[in-house]
Short mmCIF file of C-alpha atoms in Angstrom, two decimals:
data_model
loop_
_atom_site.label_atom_id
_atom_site.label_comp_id
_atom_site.label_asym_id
_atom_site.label_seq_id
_atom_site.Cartn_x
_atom_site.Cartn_y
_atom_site.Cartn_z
CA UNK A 1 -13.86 -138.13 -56.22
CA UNK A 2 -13.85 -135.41 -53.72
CA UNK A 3 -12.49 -138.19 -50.82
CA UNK A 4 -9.97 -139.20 -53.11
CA UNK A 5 -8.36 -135.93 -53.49
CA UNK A 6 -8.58 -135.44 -49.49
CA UNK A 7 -6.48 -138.22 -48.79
CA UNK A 8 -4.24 -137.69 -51.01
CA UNK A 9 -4.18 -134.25 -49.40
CA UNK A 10 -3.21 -135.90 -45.93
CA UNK A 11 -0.66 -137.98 -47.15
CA UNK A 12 1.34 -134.98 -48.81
CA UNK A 13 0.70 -133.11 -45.89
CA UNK A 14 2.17 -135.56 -43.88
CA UNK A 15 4.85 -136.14 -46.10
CA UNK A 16 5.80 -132.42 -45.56
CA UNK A 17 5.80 -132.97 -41.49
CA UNK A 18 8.06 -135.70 -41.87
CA UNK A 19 10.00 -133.87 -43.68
CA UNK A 20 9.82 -130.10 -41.78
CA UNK A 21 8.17 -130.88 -38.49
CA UNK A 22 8.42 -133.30 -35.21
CA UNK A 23 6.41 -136.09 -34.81
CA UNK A 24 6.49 -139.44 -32.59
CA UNK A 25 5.22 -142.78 -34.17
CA UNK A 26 3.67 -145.17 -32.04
CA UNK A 27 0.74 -145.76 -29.38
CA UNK A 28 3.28 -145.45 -26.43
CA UNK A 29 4.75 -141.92 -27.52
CA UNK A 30 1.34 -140.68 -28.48
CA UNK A 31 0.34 -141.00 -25.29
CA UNK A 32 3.20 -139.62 -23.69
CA UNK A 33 2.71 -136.50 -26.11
CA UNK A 34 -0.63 -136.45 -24.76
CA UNK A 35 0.15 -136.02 -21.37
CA UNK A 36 2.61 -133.25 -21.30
CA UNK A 37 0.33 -131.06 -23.95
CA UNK A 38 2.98 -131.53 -26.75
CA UNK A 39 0.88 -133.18 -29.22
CA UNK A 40 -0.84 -131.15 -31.82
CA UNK A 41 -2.88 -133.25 -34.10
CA UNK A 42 -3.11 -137.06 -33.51
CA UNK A 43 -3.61 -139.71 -36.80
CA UNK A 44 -4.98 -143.23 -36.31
CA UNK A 45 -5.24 -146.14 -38.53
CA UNK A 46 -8.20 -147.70 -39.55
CA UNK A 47 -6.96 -150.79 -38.15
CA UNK A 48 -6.34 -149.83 -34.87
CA UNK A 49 -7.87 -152.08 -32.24
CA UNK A 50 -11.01 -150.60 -30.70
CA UNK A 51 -9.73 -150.26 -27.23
CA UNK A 52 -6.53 -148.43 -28.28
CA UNK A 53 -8.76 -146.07 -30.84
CA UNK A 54 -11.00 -145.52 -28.14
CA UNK A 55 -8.05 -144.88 -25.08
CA UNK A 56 -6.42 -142.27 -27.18
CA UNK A 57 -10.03 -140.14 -27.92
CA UNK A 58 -10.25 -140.16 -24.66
CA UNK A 59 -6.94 -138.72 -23.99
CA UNK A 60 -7.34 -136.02 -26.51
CA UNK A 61 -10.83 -135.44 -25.40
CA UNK A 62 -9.03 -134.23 -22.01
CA UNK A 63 -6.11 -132.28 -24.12
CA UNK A 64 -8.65 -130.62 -26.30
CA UNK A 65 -6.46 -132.32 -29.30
CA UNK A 66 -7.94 -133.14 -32.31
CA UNK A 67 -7.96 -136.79 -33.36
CA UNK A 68 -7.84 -137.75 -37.41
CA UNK A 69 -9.16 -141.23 -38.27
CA UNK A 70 -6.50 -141.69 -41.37
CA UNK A 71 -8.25 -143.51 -44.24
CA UNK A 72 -5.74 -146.47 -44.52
CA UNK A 73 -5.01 -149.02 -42.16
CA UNK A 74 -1.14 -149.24 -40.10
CA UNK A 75 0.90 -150.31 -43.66
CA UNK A 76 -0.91 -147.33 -45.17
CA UNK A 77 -0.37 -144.71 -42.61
CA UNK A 78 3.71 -146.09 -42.25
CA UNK A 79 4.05 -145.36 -46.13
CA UNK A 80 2.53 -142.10 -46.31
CA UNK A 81 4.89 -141.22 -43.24
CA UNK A 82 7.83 -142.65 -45.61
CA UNK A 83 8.52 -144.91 -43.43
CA UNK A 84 8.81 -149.32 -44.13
CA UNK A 85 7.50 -150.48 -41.17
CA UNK A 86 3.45 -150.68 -39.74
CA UNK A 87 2.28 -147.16 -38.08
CA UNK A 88 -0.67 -147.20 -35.98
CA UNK A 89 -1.05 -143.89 -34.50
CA UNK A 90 1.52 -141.33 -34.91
CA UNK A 91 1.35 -137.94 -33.05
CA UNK A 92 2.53 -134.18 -34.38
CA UNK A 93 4.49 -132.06 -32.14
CA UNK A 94 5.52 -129.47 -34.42
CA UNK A 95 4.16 -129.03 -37.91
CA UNK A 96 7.12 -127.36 -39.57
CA UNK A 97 6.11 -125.95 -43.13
CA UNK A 98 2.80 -127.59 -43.05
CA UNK A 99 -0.29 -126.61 -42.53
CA UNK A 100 -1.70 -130.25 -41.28
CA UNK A 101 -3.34 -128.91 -37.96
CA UNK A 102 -5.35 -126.07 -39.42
CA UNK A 103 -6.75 -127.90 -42.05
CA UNK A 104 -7.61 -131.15 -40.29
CA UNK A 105 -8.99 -128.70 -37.47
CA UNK A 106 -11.70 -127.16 -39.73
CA UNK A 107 -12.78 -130.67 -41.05
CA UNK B 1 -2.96 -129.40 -25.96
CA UNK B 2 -4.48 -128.87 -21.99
CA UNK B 3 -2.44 -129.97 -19.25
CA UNK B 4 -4.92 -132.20 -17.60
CA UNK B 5 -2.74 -134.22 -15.39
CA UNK B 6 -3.99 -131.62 -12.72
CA UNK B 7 -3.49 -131.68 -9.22
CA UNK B 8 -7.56 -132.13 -8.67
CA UNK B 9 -7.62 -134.79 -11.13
CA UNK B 10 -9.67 -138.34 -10.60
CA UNK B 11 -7.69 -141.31 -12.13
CA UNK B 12 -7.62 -144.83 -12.21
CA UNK B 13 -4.78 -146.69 -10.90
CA UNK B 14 -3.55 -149.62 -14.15
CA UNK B 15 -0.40 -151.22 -12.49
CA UNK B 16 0.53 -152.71 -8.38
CA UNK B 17 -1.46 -153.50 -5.75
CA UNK B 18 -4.13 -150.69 -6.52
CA UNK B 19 -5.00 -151.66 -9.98
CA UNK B 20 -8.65 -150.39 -10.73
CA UNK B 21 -8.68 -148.50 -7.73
CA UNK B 22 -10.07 -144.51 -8.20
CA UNK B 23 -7.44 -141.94 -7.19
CA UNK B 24 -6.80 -138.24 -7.05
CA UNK B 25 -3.93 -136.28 -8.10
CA UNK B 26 -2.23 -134.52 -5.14
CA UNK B 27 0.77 -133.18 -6.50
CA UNK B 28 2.72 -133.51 -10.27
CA UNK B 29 6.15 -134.14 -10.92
CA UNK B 30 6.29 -133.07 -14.16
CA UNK B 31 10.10 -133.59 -14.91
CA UNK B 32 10.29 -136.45 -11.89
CA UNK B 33 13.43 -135.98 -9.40
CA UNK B 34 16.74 -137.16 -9.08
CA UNK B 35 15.31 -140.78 -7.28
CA UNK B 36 12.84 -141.17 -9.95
CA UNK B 37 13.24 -139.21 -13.81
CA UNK B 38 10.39 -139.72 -15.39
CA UNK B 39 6.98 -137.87 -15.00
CA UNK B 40 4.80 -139.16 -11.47
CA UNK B 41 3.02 -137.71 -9.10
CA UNK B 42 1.55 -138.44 -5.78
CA UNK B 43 -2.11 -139.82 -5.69
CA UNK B 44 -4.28 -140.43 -2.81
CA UNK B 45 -6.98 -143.23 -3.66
CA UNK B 46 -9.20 -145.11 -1.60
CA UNK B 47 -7.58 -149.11 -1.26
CA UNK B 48 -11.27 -149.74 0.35
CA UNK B 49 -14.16 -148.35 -0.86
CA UNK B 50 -17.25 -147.33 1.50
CA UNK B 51 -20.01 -149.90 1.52
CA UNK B 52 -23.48 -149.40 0.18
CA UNK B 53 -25.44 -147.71 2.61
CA UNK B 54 -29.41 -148.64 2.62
CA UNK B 55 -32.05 -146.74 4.34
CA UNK B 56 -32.93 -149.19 7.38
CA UNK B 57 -29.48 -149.16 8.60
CA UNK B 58 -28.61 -147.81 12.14
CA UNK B 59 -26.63 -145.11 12.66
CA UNK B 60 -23.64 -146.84 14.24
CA UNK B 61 -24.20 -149.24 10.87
CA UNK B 62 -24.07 -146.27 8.62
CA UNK B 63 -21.18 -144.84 10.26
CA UNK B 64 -19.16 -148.32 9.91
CA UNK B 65 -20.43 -148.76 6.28
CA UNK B 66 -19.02 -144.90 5.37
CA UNK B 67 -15.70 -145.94 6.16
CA UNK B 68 -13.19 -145.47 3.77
CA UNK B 69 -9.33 -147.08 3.72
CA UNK B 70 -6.99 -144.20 2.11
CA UNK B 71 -3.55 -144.94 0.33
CA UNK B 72 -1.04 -142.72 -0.51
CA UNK B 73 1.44 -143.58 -3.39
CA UNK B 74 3.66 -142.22 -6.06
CA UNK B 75 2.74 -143.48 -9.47
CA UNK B 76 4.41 -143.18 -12.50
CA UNK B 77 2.01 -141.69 -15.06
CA UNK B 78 1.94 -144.23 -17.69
CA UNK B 79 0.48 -146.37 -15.29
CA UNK B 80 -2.35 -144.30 -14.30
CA UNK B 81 -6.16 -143.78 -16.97
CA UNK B 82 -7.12 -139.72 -16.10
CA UNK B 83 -10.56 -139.90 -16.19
CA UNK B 84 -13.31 -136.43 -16.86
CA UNK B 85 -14.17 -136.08 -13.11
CA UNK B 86 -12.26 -134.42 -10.47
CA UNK B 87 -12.46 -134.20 -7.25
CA UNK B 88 -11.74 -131.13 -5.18
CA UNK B 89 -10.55 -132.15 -1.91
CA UNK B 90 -8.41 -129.89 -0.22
CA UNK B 91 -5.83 -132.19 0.46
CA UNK B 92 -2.88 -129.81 0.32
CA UNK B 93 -1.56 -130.73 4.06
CA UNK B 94 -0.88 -134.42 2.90
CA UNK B 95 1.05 -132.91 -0.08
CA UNK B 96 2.94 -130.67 2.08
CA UNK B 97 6.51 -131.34 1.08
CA UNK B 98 8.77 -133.49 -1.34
CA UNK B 99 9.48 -136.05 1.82
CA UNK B 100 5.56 -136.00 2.75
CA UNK B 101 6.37 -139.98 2.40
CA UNK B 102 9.86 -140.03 3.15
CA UNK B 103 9.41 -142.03 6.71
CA UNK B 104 6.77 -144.34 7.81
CA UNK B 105 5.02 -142.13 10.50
CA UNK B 106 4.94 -139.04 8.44
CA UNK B 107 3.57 -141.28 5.67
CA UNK B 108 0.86 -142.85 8.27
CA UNK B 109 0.04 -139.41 9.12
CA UNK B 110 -0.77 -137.91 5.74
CA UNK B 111 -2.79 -140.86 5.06
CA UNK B 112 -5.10 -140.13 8.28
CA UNK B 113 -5.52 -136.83 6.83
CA UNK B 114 -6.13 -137.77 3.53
CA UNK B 115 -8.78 -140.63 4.73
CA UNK B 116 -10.48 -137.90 7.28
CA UNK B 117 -11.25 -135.57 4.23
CA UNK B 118 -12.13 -138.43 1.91
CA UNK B 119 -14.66 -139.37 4.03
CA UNK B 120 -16.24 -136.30 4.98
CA UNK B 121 -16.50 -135.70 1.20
CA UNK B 122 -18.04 -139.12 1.28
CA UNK B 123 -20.86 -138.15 3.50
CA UNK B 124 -21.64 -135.35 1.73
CA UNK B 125 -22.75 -137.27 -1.28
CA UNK B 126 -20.99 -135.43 -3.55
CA UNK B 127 -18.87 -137.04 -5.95
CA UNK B 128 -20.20 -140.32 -5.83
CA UNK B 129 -18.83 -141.48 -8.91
CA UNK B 130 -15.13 -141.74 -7.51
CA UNK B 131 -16.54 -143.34 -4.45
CA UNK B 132 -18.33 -146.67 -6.13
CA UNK B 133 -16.34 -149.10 -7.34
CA UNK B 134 -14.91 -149.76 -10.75
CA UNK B 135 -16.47 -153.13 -11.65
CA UNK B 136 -14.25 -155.10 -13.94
#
């Protein structure tokens, strides 16, 4: 029950980034947001190939970001970011209105 | 949200001739320059590693073995995997300018300096991670 209600927490947090804040979508922009100390919070499908999962905790190991495993795989994660096409790992730069980072940060 | 693109920094090289070869940031370009716009900086890694030294070798046989082949090169970043180690060579003479590898001898010079230190870091036995190969 309690998971249930979490997710669902993500996704409307998320929904309120896309809508407020900045945010890049894709493994080649979350790495680049990764390297010049822009990204904030980082989100990764379920489905993300092992490597790739594994490249970009290393990255945010070294930029002290956190990483959140989202709870979906890459159609889930694209829909809760509103958008109609696969997202595997999306990055935020700037939360707007939302309070994503603090409350994935305590967790 | 920590710069670690660092001068300092020990990296692996991904893309060229180098590929899989251990390197360490000299200097950052964050913003790139006018010949190249995108984010690089200048590495020094080692294009041949020092052999593995065992105790019943010679000293003229150690020496040869702690040899080390330096390169220089400007890398783009997406084409370099920062690692957790660093390596604190003093290497700011081979960084000493933007045209540090503008011509051909200056660029031959830096990379005597940069070999000299590498190996005397070598021989201290310090660092040995970025001095063993990256089997793959």
């Amino acid at each position: 029950m309690l998971q249930k209600k979490s997710t669902d927490n993500i996704n409307n947090k998320l929904q309120l980034v896309m809508k407020s804040g900045k945010y890049t979508l894709g493994y080649k922009t979350v790495l680049r947001t990764l390297r010049n100390s822009k990204a904030k919070l980082v989100i990764i499908s379920n489905n993300c190939p092992p490597l790739r999962k594994s490249e970009i905790e290393y990255y945010a190991m070294l930029a002290k970001v956190t990483v959140h495993h989202f709870h979906g795989n890459n159609v889930d994660l694209g829909t809760a970011c509103g958008k109609y096409f696969r997202v595997c790992c999306l990055s935020i730069i700037d939360p707007g209105d939302s309070d994503i980072i603090k409350t994935t940060g305590e967790q | 949200m920590v710069k670690f693109l660092k001068p300092g920094k020990a990296v692996i090289l991904l893309q060229g001739r180098f590929a899989g070869r251990k390197a360490v940031i000299v200097r950052v370009f964050e913003e790139g320059t006018r010949d190249r716009p995108y984010g690089h900086c200048l590495v020094a890694g080692l294009a041949k590693y020092p052999k593995k030294v065992i105790r019943k070798d010679s000293a003229k046989k150690t020496a040869k073995k702690s040899r080390v082949k330096c390169f220089l090169k400007l890398v783009n970043f997406t084409h370099l995997m920062p690692t957790r180690y660093t390596l604190d060579v003093d290497l700011k003479e081979v960084a000493s300018g933007p045209d540090a590898l503008a011509t051909r001898d200056k660029k031959v010079a830096a990379c005597k300096t940069a070999k000299e230190r590498l190996e005397e870091r070598f021989k201290t036995g310090k660092n040995r991670w970025f001095f063993t190969k990256l089997r793959f």
